[in-house]
XYZ file of C-alpha atoms in Angstrom:
669
model
C 87.248 42.583 -67.898
C 88.970 43.517 -71.140
C 92.898 43.352 -71.450
C 92.894 45.417 -74.851
C 95.436 47.903 -73.577
C 97.747 45.177 -72.423
C 97.502 43.353 -75.826
C 98.103 46.571 -77.790
C 101.230 47.280 -75.676
C 102.586 43.843 -76.419
C 102.032 44.431 -80.082
C 104.002 47.782 -79.989
C 106.850 45.914 -78.163
C 106.973 43.425 -80.651
C 106.977 46.000 -83.688
C 109.549 48.082 -81.831
C 111.965 45.400 -81.051
C 111.792 44.381 -84.848
C 112.445 47.878 -85.983
C 108.951 48.204 -87.659
C 107.742 51.580 -88.000
C 104.128 51.798 -87.059
C 101.469 54.543 -86.465
C 98.815 54.429 -83.456
C 95.329 55.164 -83.973
C 95.619 58.908 -83.570
C 98.775 59.246 -85.654
C 98.929 60.407 -89.176
C 100.087 57.742 -91.576
C 99.498 59.614 -94.954
C 96.931 61.928 -96.172
C 95.217 59.611 -98.540
C 94.706 56.565 -96.133
C 93.416 59.137 -93.413
C 90.950 60.618 -95.811
C 89.833 57.182 -96.891
C 89.210 56.206 -93.241
C 87.046 59.521 -92.810
C 84.943 58.777 -95.981
C 84.120 55.262 -95.009
C 81.111 54.424 -92.828
C 82.343 53.996 -89.131
C 82.443 50.541 -87.451
C 78.962 51.362 -86.183
C 77.659 52.260 -89.699
C 77.261 56.041 -89.430
C 79.554 58.896 -89.927
C 82.782 59.638 -88.055
C 86.440 58.571 -88.671
C 87.659 54.866 -88.437
C 90.447 54.468 -86.143
C 92.556 51.056 -86.582
C 94.544 50.611 -83.489
C 97.763 50.302 -85.393
C 98.692 51.122 -88.990
C 101.760 50.504 -90.981
C 103.048 50.405 -94.578
C 105.463 47.589 -95.891
C 107.644 48.244 -98.728
C 107.149 45.099 -101.019
C 109.435 46.620 -103.723
C 111.137 49.936 -104.313
C 108.484 52.508 -103.848
C 105.643 49.927 -103.807
C 103.908 49.741 -100.523
C 101.130 47.602 -99.082
C 98.964 49.014 -96.040
C 98.621 47.028 -92.893
C 95.925 47.652 -90.458
C 95.698 45.844 -87.053
C 92.669 45.860 -84.859
C 92.930 44.748 -81.196
C 90.410 43.108 -78.822
C 90.805 41.907 -75.214
C 88.089 39.426 -74.420
C 88.060 35.810 -74.887
C 86.224 34.834 -78.170
C 86.491 38.146 -79.703
C 89.002 37.232 -82.495
C 86.744 36.597 -85.388
C 83.049 36.043 -86.047
C 81.848 33.946 -89.143
C 78.492 32.940 -90.462
C 77.171 29.373 -90.896
C 78.651 29.173 -94.257
C 82.025 30.024 -92.800
C 82.247 33.623 -94.208
C 83.614 36.344 -92.150
C 80.529 38.684 -91.252
C 80.586 42.183 -91.931
C 77.175 44.038 -91.997
C 74.068 41.944 -91.900
C 70.311 42.831 -91.682
C 68.732 42.127 -88.578
C 65.237 40.856 -87.942
C 63.586 44.223 -88.054
C 65.327 44.875 -91.505
C 67.988 47.291 -90.103
C 71.722 46.976 -90.591
C 73.691 45.273 -87.750
C 77.285 46.358 -87.516
C 78.043 44.348 -84.193
C 80.473 41.998 -85.774
C 82.594 44.878 -87.240
C 82.522 46.683 -83.968
C 83.258 43.838 -81.433
C 85.472 41.391 -83.325
C 89.026 41.989 -84.145
C 89.453 40.478 -87.653
C 86.165 41.654 -88.753
C 87.062 45.308 -87.798
C 90.434 44.948 -89.402
C 88.757 44.021 -92.555
C 86.454 46.768 -92.445
C 89.299 49.289 -92.375
C 91.107 47.477 -95.117
C 87.934 47.912 -97.381
C 87.847 51.662 -96.633
C 91.474 51.942 -97.761
C 90.702 49.993 -101.142
C 87.503 52.018 -101.722
C 89.121 55.474 -101.535
C 92.778 55.209 -102.191
C 95.076 54.109 -105.156
C 96.263 50.928 -103.150
C 95.341 47.659 -104.799
C 95.658 45.534 -101.658
C 95.752 45.609 -97.855
C 96.835 43.168 -95.146
C 94.187 43.245 -92.283
C 95.337 41.583 -88.886
C 93.021 40.826 -85.896
C 94.716 40.195 -82.524
C 92.802 39.330 -79.475
C 93.915 38.684 -75.924
C 92.522 37.248 -72.818
C 93.888 36.177 -69.338
C 94.389 32.536 -68.459
C 95.834 31.259 -65.114
C 96.659 35.039 -64.845
C 98.866 34.899 -67.876
C 98.061 37.114 -70.856
C 97.395 34.821 -74.010
C 97.167 36.317 -77.487
C 95.747 34.981 -80.679
C 96.039 36.498 -84.296
C 94.803 35.862 -87.851
C 95.934 37.783 -90.906
C 93.884 38.332 -94.117
C 94.769 39.604 -97.591
C 92.144 41.777 -99.253
C 92.880 42.758 -102.950
C 90.928 44.274 -105.804
C 92.052 41.323 -107.889
C 90.205 39.068 -105.614
C 87.292 41.169 -105.529
C 87.899 42.319 -102.084
C 87.377 38.907 -100.651
C 89.305 38.374 -97.457
C 91.744 35.406 -98.033
C 93.483 33.994 -94.869
C 97.231 34.132 -94.892
C 98.265 30.827 -93.527
C 101.307 30.247 -91.323
C 101.051 34.001 -90.386
C 101.297 33.258 -86.530
C 103.540 36.200 -85.496
C 103.821 39.915 -85.940
C 107.427 39.636 -86.343
C 106.890 38.523 -89.904
C 106.039 42.122 -90.643
C 109.765 42.892 -90.333
C 110.673 40.884 -93.458
C 108.911 42.230 -96.639
C 110.182 39.346 -98.579
C 108.447 36.786 -96.385
C 105.202 38.990 -96.494
C 105.464 38.811 -100.348
C 105.890 34.823 -100.231
C 102.918 34.613 -98.070
C 100.484 36.690 -100.251
C 101.676 36.244 -103.855
C 99.885 33.181 -104.746
C 96.697 34.052 -102.795
C 93.877 33.889 -105.596
C 90.176 32.945 -105.343
C 89.627 29.403 -106.753
C 87.033 29.045 -109.514
C 84.584 27.649 -106.884
C 85.150 30.487 -104.651
C 84.557 32.765 -107.607
C 81.338 30.980 -108.289
C 80.095 31.129 -104.660
C 81.021 34.753 -104.699
C 78.834 35.337 -107.710
C 75.870 33.696 -105.977
C 76.297 35.512 -102.837
C 76.557 38.910 -104.588
C 73.576 38.024 -106.562
C 71.496 37.363 -103.555
C 72.567 40.351 -101.858
C 71.752 42.449 -104.904
C 68.295 40.666 -105.102
C 67.590 41.445 -101.504
C 68.637 44.869 -101.839
C 66.768 45.736 -104.827
C 63.749 44.332 -103.338
C 64.082 46.603 -100.262
C 64.549 49.864 -102.619
C 61.593 48.869 -104.658
C 59.380 48.557 -101.409
C 60.694 51.895 -100.608
C 59.760 53.446 -103.963
C 56.317 51.737 -103.737
C 55.601 52.603 -100.001
C 57.410 55.446 -98.812
C 58.297 57.655 -101.964
C 55.379 56.609 -104.010
C 57.169 56.952 -107.187
C 55.344 56.199 -110.431
C 56.086 52.580 -111.466
C 56.943 53.521 -115.163
C 59.809 55.877 -113.917
C 61.501 53.313 -111.495
C 63.781 51.497 -113.901
C 65.186 54.571 -115.506
C 65.407 56.354 -112.144
C 67.497 53.685 -110.697
C 69.599 53.046 -113.696
C 70.235 56.747 -113.955
C 71.293 57.229 -110.248
C 73.700 54.203 -110.589
C 75.327 55.985 -113.616
C 75.660 59.181 -111.508
C 77.156 57.244 -108.584
C 79.671 55.180 -110.442
C 81.994 57.792 -111.649
C 85.043 57.422 -113.869
C 88.665 58.310 -113.888
C 87.591 61.668 -115.104
C 84.365 62.136 -113.414
C 83.917 61.741 -109.545
C 80.874 59.687 -108.254
C 78.203 61.611 -107.005
C 78.020 62.001 -103.045
C 74.547 62.191 -101.570
C 75.684 65.346 -99.713
C 75.721 67.118 -103.122
C 71.859 66.847 -103.287
C 70.972 69.689 -101.084
C 67.129 70.143 -102.013
C 67.643 73.643 -103.635
C 64.845 74.740 -105.852
C 66.917 77.042 -108.426
C 66.399 75.791 -112.015
C 69.877 74.234 -112.306
C 70.158 73.588 -108.558
C 67.495 71.059 -108.175
C 68.468 67.426 -107.158
C 67.137 66.251 -110.319
C 69.183 68.676 -112.487
C 72.367 67.958 -110.484
C 72.005 64.148 -111.310
C 71.213 64.877 -114.843
C 74.282 66.953 -115.345
C 76.320 64.125 -113.692
C 74.809 61.505 -115.960
C 75.795 63.619 -119.031
C 79.279 63.927 -117.867
C 79.404 59.951 -117.188
C 78.194 59.406 -120.651
C 80.613 61.706 -122.119
C 83.426 59.994 -120.464
C 82.468 56.804 -122.254
C 82.987 58.139 -125.662
C 79.623 56.860 -126.908
C 78.341 57.921 -130.250
C 76.377 61.239 -130.008
C 73.162 59.844 -131.197
C 73.364 57.176 -128.633
C 74.390 59.523 -125.740
C 71.602 61.889 -126.640
C 69.103 59.172 -126.784
C 69.855 58.008 -123.292
C 69.967 61.532 -121.919
C 66.522 62.359 -123.451
C 65.006 59.233 -121.880
C 66.526 59.784 -118.393
C 65.913 63.590 -118.314
C 62.203 62.868 -118.663
C 62.438 61.443 -115.285
C 64.953 63.414 -113.486
C 63.546 66.682 -114.391
C 60.176 65.885 -113.040
C 59.632 68.606 -110.487
C 57.901 66.408 -108.061
C 60.914 64.278 -107.301
C 63.156 67.180 -106.441
C 60.648 68.869 -103.927
C 61.648 68.459 -100.510
C 59.934 67.019 -97.466
C 61.741 67.550 -94.199
C 64.596 69.060 -96.180
C 65.122 65.964 -98.441
C 64.053 65.258 -101.892
C 62.851 61.945 -103.059
C 65.753 61.624 -105.315
C 68.204 62.222 -102.395
C 66.302 59.621 -100.075
C 66.473 57.137 -102.842
C 70.093 57.913 -103.797
C 71.356 57.508 -100.292
C 70.072 53.885 -100.280
C 71.482 53.151 -103.725
C 74.865 54.757 -102.659
C 75.047 52.651 -99.329
C 73.444 49.236 -100.685
C 73.878 48.988 -104.388
C 76.994 50.912 -105.646
C 79.535 48.673 -103.838
C 78.027 45.615 -105.301
C 78.538 47.231 -108.882
C 82.286 47.425 -108.311
C 82.354 43.574 -107.978
C 83.886 41.409 -110.685
C 81.322 38.546 -110.311
C 80.143 39.003 -113.915
C 76.324 39.104 -112.907
C 73.388 40.176 -115.161
C 72.872 43.186 -112.617
C 70.315 45.079 -114.682
C 68.525 41.962 -115.683
C 67.728 41.393 -112.009
C 67.036 45.003 -111.497
C 64.321 44.790 -114.423
C 62.793 41.690 -112.915
C 62.609 43.026 -109.324
C 61.245 46.428 -110.287
C 58.691 45.272 -112.669
C 57.090 42.906 -110.179
C 55.079 46.136 -109.555
C 54.462 46.770 -113.028
C 51.730 45.404 -115.481
C 54.069 44.993 -118.352
C 52.512 45.743 -121.868
C 51.834 42.494 -123.859
C 52.836 40.459 -120.590
C 50.298 37.788 -121.611
C 52.532 37.219 -124.744
C 55.628 36.717 -122.571
C 57.584 39.482 -124.527
C 59.221 40.818 -121.463
C 60.634 38.170 -119.560
C 64.452 38.113 -119.214
C 66.438 34.963 -119.169
C 67.897 33.690 -115.802
C 71.515 33.838 -115.472
C 72.226 30.275 -115.154
C 70.283 29.565 -118.335
C 72.301 32.298 -120.142
C 75.619 30.720 -118.942
C 74.248 27.288 -120.038
C 73.544 28.449 -123.575
C 76.935 30.167 -124.073
C 78.630 26.925 -122.864
C 76.523 24.920 -125.218
C 77.946 27.166 -128.200
C 81.378 26.757 -127.075
C 81.964 30.415 -126.443
C 85.755 31.078 -126.104
C 88.005 34.181 -126.181
C 87.825 34.052 -130.129
C 84.092 34.099 -130.033
C 81.874 36.885 -131.831
C 78.502 36.876 -130.102
C 75.433 38.626 -130.932
C 71.721 38.573 -129.889
C 68.867 40.239 -131.806
C 66.708 40.577 -128.939
C 69.287 41.613 -126.268
C 66.919 42.508 -123.339
C 69.245 43.677 -120.605
C 72.100 42.050 -122.348
C 72.235 38.861 -119.936
C 73.549 36.583 -122.915
C 76.422 39.128 -123.694
C 77.262 39.499 -120.013
C 77.493 35.521 -119.664
C 79.418 35.231 -122.930
C 81.847 38.103 -121.868
C 82.530 36.139 -118.721
C 83.481 33.008 -120.572
C 85.487 34.823 -123.103
C 87.532 36.820 -120.558
C 88.211 33.764 -118.449
C 89.419 31.867 -121.463
C 91.673 34.626 -122.383
C 93.286 34.689 -118.935
C 93.796 31.080 -118.874
C 95.620 31.051 -122.408
C 97.441 34.415 -122.415
C 100.297 34.707 -120.256
C 101.891 37.941 -121.402
C 100.176 40.928 -119.433
C 100.311 43.303 -122.219
C 98.970 40.933 -124.659
C 96.156 39.864 -122.314
C 95.165 43.545 -121.783
C 94.869 44.080 -125.419
C 92.732 40.964 -125.925
C 90.472 41.951 -123.075
C 89.833 45.286 -124.704
C 89.242 43.829 -128.184
C 86.819 41.378 -126.632
C 84.784 44.225 -124.833
C 85.108 46.572 -128.043
C 84.608 44.355 -131.010
C 83.396 40.757 -130.203
C 79.910 41.494 -128.587
C 76.835 42.912 -130.175
C 73.364 43.354 -129.107
C 70.248 44.739 -130.661
C 67.258 45.909 -128.492
C 64.199 47.655 -129.795
C 62.500 48.740 -126.401
C 64.117 52.068 -125.296
C 63.859 51.316 -121.525
C 65.341 47.835 -121.797
C 68.029 49.167 -124.165
C 69.225 51.590 -121.373
C 69.680 48.633 -118.960
C 71.700 46.853 -121.507
C 73.913 49.693 -122.022
C 74.339 50.065 -118.387
C 74.902 46.279 -117.889
C 77.661 46.260 -120.424
C 79.407 49.497 -118.800
C 79.394 47.725 -115.448
C 81.119 44.892 -116.990
C 84.200 46.980 -117.864
C 82.400 48.638 -120.962
C 81.405 46.443 -123.616
C 78.688 48.912 -124.458
C 80.228 49.933 -127.821
C 77.946 47.576 -129.863
C 74.743 47.799 -128.092
C 72.144 48.999 -130.744
C 68.779 50.628 -130.251
C 66.909 49.267 -133.158
C 64.371 46.760 -134.628
C 66.604 43.950 -135.644
C 63.961 42.678 -138.134
C 63.627 46.003 -140.023
C 66.240 48.327 -138.988
C 69.685 46.446 -138.410
C 71.840 45.564 -141.247
C 74.026 42.912 -139.646
C 76.993 45.487 -139.371
C 79.044 47.412 -136.752
C 77.367 50.680 -136.372
C 79.995 52.814 -134.725
C 83.705 53.186 -134.392
C 86.368 52.475 -136.786
C 84.540 49.347 -137.839
C 81.438 51.022 -138.714
C 79.630 49.518 -141.823
C 81.794 46.438 -141.633
C 79.960 43.249 -141.167
C 79.978 41.769 -137.732
C 81.712 38.504 -138.115
C 79.305 36.541 -135.708
C 80.167 32.947 -134.914
C 77.871 32.536 -131.968
C 74.111 33.678 -131.749
C 72.252 33.453 -128.450
C 68.458 34.424 -128.371
C 65.383 34.477 -126.211
C 63.109 36.156 -128.645
C 59.429 37.776 -127.905
C 57.261 34.771 -128.473
C 54.594 36.936 -130.108
C 56.925 37.439 -133.084
C 56.214 35.511 -136.234
C 57.244 31.939 -135.869
C 57.059 32.374 -131.984
C 60.303 34.305 -132.472
C 62.061 32.058 -134.858
C 62.124 34.863 -137.438
C 64.888 36.497 -135.188
C 66.991 33.335 -135.434
C 66.373 32.811 -139.119
C 67.478 36.216 -140.111
C 70.588 36.148 -137.805
C 71.744 32.665 -138.761
C 71.412 33.496 -142.454
C 73.836 36.152 -142.091
C 76.435 33.913 -140.266
C 79.117 31.893 -142.208
C 79.784 29.265 -139.537
C 79.460 28.718 -135.640
C 76.699 27.649 -133.122
C 73.253 29.159 -132.342
C 71.395 28.294 -129.163
C 67.573 29.564 -129.033
C 65.482 29.410 -125.978
C 61.971 29.458 -127.235
C 58.269 28.214 -126.754
C 58.714 24.652 -127.471
C 56.033 24.291 -129.962
C 57.965 26.520 -132.283
C 59.521 23.332 -133.206
C 56.416 21.322 -133.666
C 54.520 23.344 -136.339
C 54.016 26.746 -134.678
C 57.379 27.969 -136.020
C 56.744 27.117 -139.757
C 57.929 28.733 -142.208
C 60.976 29.732 -140.447
C 61.905 26.453 -138.882
C 62.002 24.946 -142.312
C 64.121 27.954 -143.600
C 66.825 27.479 -140.777
C 67.186 23.783 -141.585
C 68.156 24.970 -145.151
C 71.306 26.524 -144.022
C 72.003 25.298 -140.431
C 71.983 21.795 -138.817
C 69.929 20.966 -135.646
C 72.334 19.439 -133.042
C 70.060 19.148 -129.918
C 66.772 19.806 -128.498
C 66.483 20.104 -124.827
C 63.055 20.251 -123.044
C 63.448 22.688 -120.184
C 62.233 22.903 -116.645
C 59.874 25.528 -115.574
C 62.634 28.337 -115.700
C 60.279 31.299 -115.851
C 58.094 30.030 -112.828
C 55.765 32.855 -111.833
C 56.824 34.968 -114.668
C 55.509 33.272 -117.782
C 53.339 30.230 -118.132
C 55.144 28.644 -121.062
C 56.844 25.382 -121.875
C 60.297 26.285 -123.369
C 63.010 24.253 -125.153
C 66.655 25.269 -126.132
C 67.308 24.410 -129.862
C 71.046 24.234 -130.543
C 72.231 24.597 -134.194
C 75.512 24.157 -136.071
C 75.228 27.284 -138.295
C 76.263 27.269 -142.010
C 75.849 23.683 -142.856
C 72.392 22.681 -144.196
C 70.686 19.918 -142.043
C 70.976 16.581 -143.722
C 67.983 14.163 -143.264
C 70.576 11.561 -142.016
C 71.910 13.784 -139.277
C 71.272 12.529 -135.709
C 69.827 14.909 -133.202
C 70.145 14.645 -129.570
C 66.729 14.919 -127.735
C 67.048 15.619 -123.997
C 64.276 15.822 -121.382
C 65.566 18.273 -118.790
C 62.345 19.024 -117.081
C 63.888 17.819 -113.945
C 67.093 19.938 -113.424
C 67.478 19.780 -109.597
C 66.002 23.065 -108.729
C 62.843 23.765 -106.675
C 61.333 27.028 -107.621
C 58.801 29.269 -105.675
C 57.431 32.573 -106.491
C 57.381 34.667 -103.423
C 57.794 38.392 -104.646
C 59.380 39.667 -101.407
C 61.781 36.522 -101.068
C 65.421 36.449 -101.959
C 66.625 34.388 -104.987
C 67.963 31.797 -102.422
C 64.474 31.238 -101.265
C 62.882 31.297 -104.821
C 65.374 28.954 -106.386
C 66.885 26.208 -104.440
C 69.468 23.685 -105.503
C 67.723 20.843 -103.951
C 69.185 17.945 -106.059
C 72.709 18.519 -107.438
C 71.243 21.119 -109.984
C 74.708 22.626 -110.651
C 76.031 19.021 -111.494
C 73.068 18.357 -113.593
C 73.498 21.407 -115.690
C 77.253 20.762 -116.311
C 76.354 17.290 -117.315
C 73.766 18.537 -119.874
C 76.536 20.537 -121.284
C 78.798 17.384 -121.515
C 76.009 15.267 -122.976
C 75.380 17.734 -125.722
C 78.930 17.958 -126.562
C 80.044 14.403 -126.104
C 76.864 12.212 -126.219
C 75.317 9.583 -124.268
C 78.327 8.255 -122.390
C 78.344 11.257 -120.319
C 75.015 10.501 -118.678
C 74.579 10.113 -114.937
C 72.268 12.255 -113.236
C 70.153 13.168 -116.290
C 69.085 9.421 -116.643
C 69.288 7.300 -119.868
C 65.596 7.246 -120.298
C 65.602 11.246 -120.922
C 67.820 10.866 -123.809
C 67.069 9.847 -127.296
C 69.005 10.063 -130.523
C 67.017 10.307 -133.715
C 66.719 12.056 -137.148
C 64.183 14.737 -138.040
C 62.388 15.730 -141.321
C 63.450 18.907 -143.184
C 60.003 20.255 -142.660
C 60.867 21.879 -139.218
C 57.864 20.381 -137.451
C 59.350 17.592 -135.439
C 61.915 19.087 -133.079
C 60.393 18.107 -129.660
C 61.444 15.411 -127.319
C 57.874 14.024 -127.145
C 57.664 13.498 -130.605
C 60.460 11.106 -130.573
C 59.949 9.382 -127.474
C 58.740 5.791 -128.369
C 55.372 4.562 -127.159
C 55.797 1.603 -124.755
C 52.964 -0.884 -125.472
C 54.053 -3.767 -123.486
C 51.405 -4.617 -120.802
C 52.617 -4.646 -117.196
C 51.145 -6.168 -114.149
C 50.651 -2.467 -112.594
C 48.450 -1.822 -115.955
C 46.248 -4.801 -115.102
C 45.771 -3.898 -111.461
C 44.991 -0.300 -112.350
C 42.196 -1.689 -114.619
C 40.829 -4.016 -111.885
C 40.743 -1.113 -109.555
C 38.987 1.037 -111.837
C 36.419 -1.701 -112.480
C 35.924 -2.421 -108.750
C 35.435 1.435 -108.121
C 32.820 1.522 -110.903
C 31.007 -1.568 -109.693
C 30.720 -0.411 -106.047
C 29.699 2.908 -106.925
C 27.067 1.439 -109.178
C 25.590 -0.732 -106.388
C 25.485 2.212 -103.864
C 23.507 4.336 -106.403
C 20.878 1.471 -106.860
C 20.695 1.221 -102.925
C 20.142 4.872 -102.670
C 17.257 4.508 -105.230
């Protein structure tokens, strides 16, 4: 039998005795919080108001408050529910694929965190304290237990446990509350884990949406990327433009009242608020309107258009992830998931395969990306390289700059001036724009052009328009059907740079003769530092052997320069290609993969002495010619001609097999 009411009475007594002003579940604490609790999904996942058992505000400094929500349960074992990884359970997918809200509904801490996220989602408050209290009878005595968590926007709304918070009396002392929460921050490892978890959720949810567009809505495959990208823009909102609510899509059929027209207008307002150049804004609108003004998508079935059906799922499942600060190549994943249904033009040439996030991060690290880097990419795709670079640049700035005003100025400068991408394909260009907007708006210098024939090497908008972009880092995964297997892009970009580093992920044979004449030209102005023979990183998407070639730009290669050759074909990941499986299934860290990738960076930067997991046999230092045709690991691996006992035994076995086979054939004759 539940003792919830008795527990709640005890909490109220403690708060009253300590002169803490509190509000019960039916009392109004303030209009903003109450409205937020109404807007957010209920504890069962549907509509209806959320009712925390107890609410209060703590004044942490004059005029500054932090909300506290307390949820109460009264059955043994109902304090908190965690998953096998130790994370507090919120909403999960059950076996039938439906959402399971039981943890939020039935456990005190889980419910309190749900309320806290509602407040953060729809109010100005930057942080909330969520407290779960549970009680039960033991030897006819009421026993209580509690845990308190701090949920803040700066921690990406991850619930961090407030240690030594073992009594509600603490709420009477705002100074002590501050002491308990002021240093609560996500550790680098926790941030990394959050990034992976968020990416897994996104992958799973995008697959579900793609399945819906295929099976239920039957939406043209060529419209899906733009449709989803446009709906995300409409749903994000800005300080001047409220996010689109699915309730605004009413299925009306008037010219300007159709659901598609409403979305198109909201996208236009969103782009206006981003202060994009007029030609860029018009190009994006032109591409998206082609999809959203398709009358078929706005026609209703049972009172709901296809656009609304799709947007309701995006609003619920996708938009919350875009508010994350996990620095993920969201739209790269979006493109790859949606295009599993599409026959990509020139797919046999591997021209439209986007680089996995862990590879873009690796290459940015190889190039020493930091807060003072100027990074460009001449075949930007969905801007994955720029996303990973921005992440490293912002992290470096936050470590080195203590003054908040100076840090804010530097972060703004990074996003506005230190990243530049060029993309030719219009649908991919839209994804790059969206990706950089989601990252805090580094979309300023995403350029829609052919980098080989139309791009000059300059800024193309804003106050620096027509000034040379001072690139000191070049990152590239080129279309391999281009001249020199794509090395033409690298040669052109690196020739424009004065100094810095360049990392190119490319079909390996570009460095063994198929990249001539561009490989030879590159060596005339840049030095090959390392050649890395990669694993099957495009498993299921492209059957091509790749290498990463790393250069120091601005210094011609000297024939006496030593190059590091590394065989990284075993990287610790086990790969599968199950289209409907999550990233966690398709890419498993089965043998210290993360450690191997970090070691690879260290070996390239500091040499052989850093080798442990990679193995000494997979590392060679050697010189190359200046012809650009001997860049691969295999070309420098020495042949071992020393005879071994195993070679002798193998020869004997082959002879005996042949002899027995010959005898048997004669008998049959």
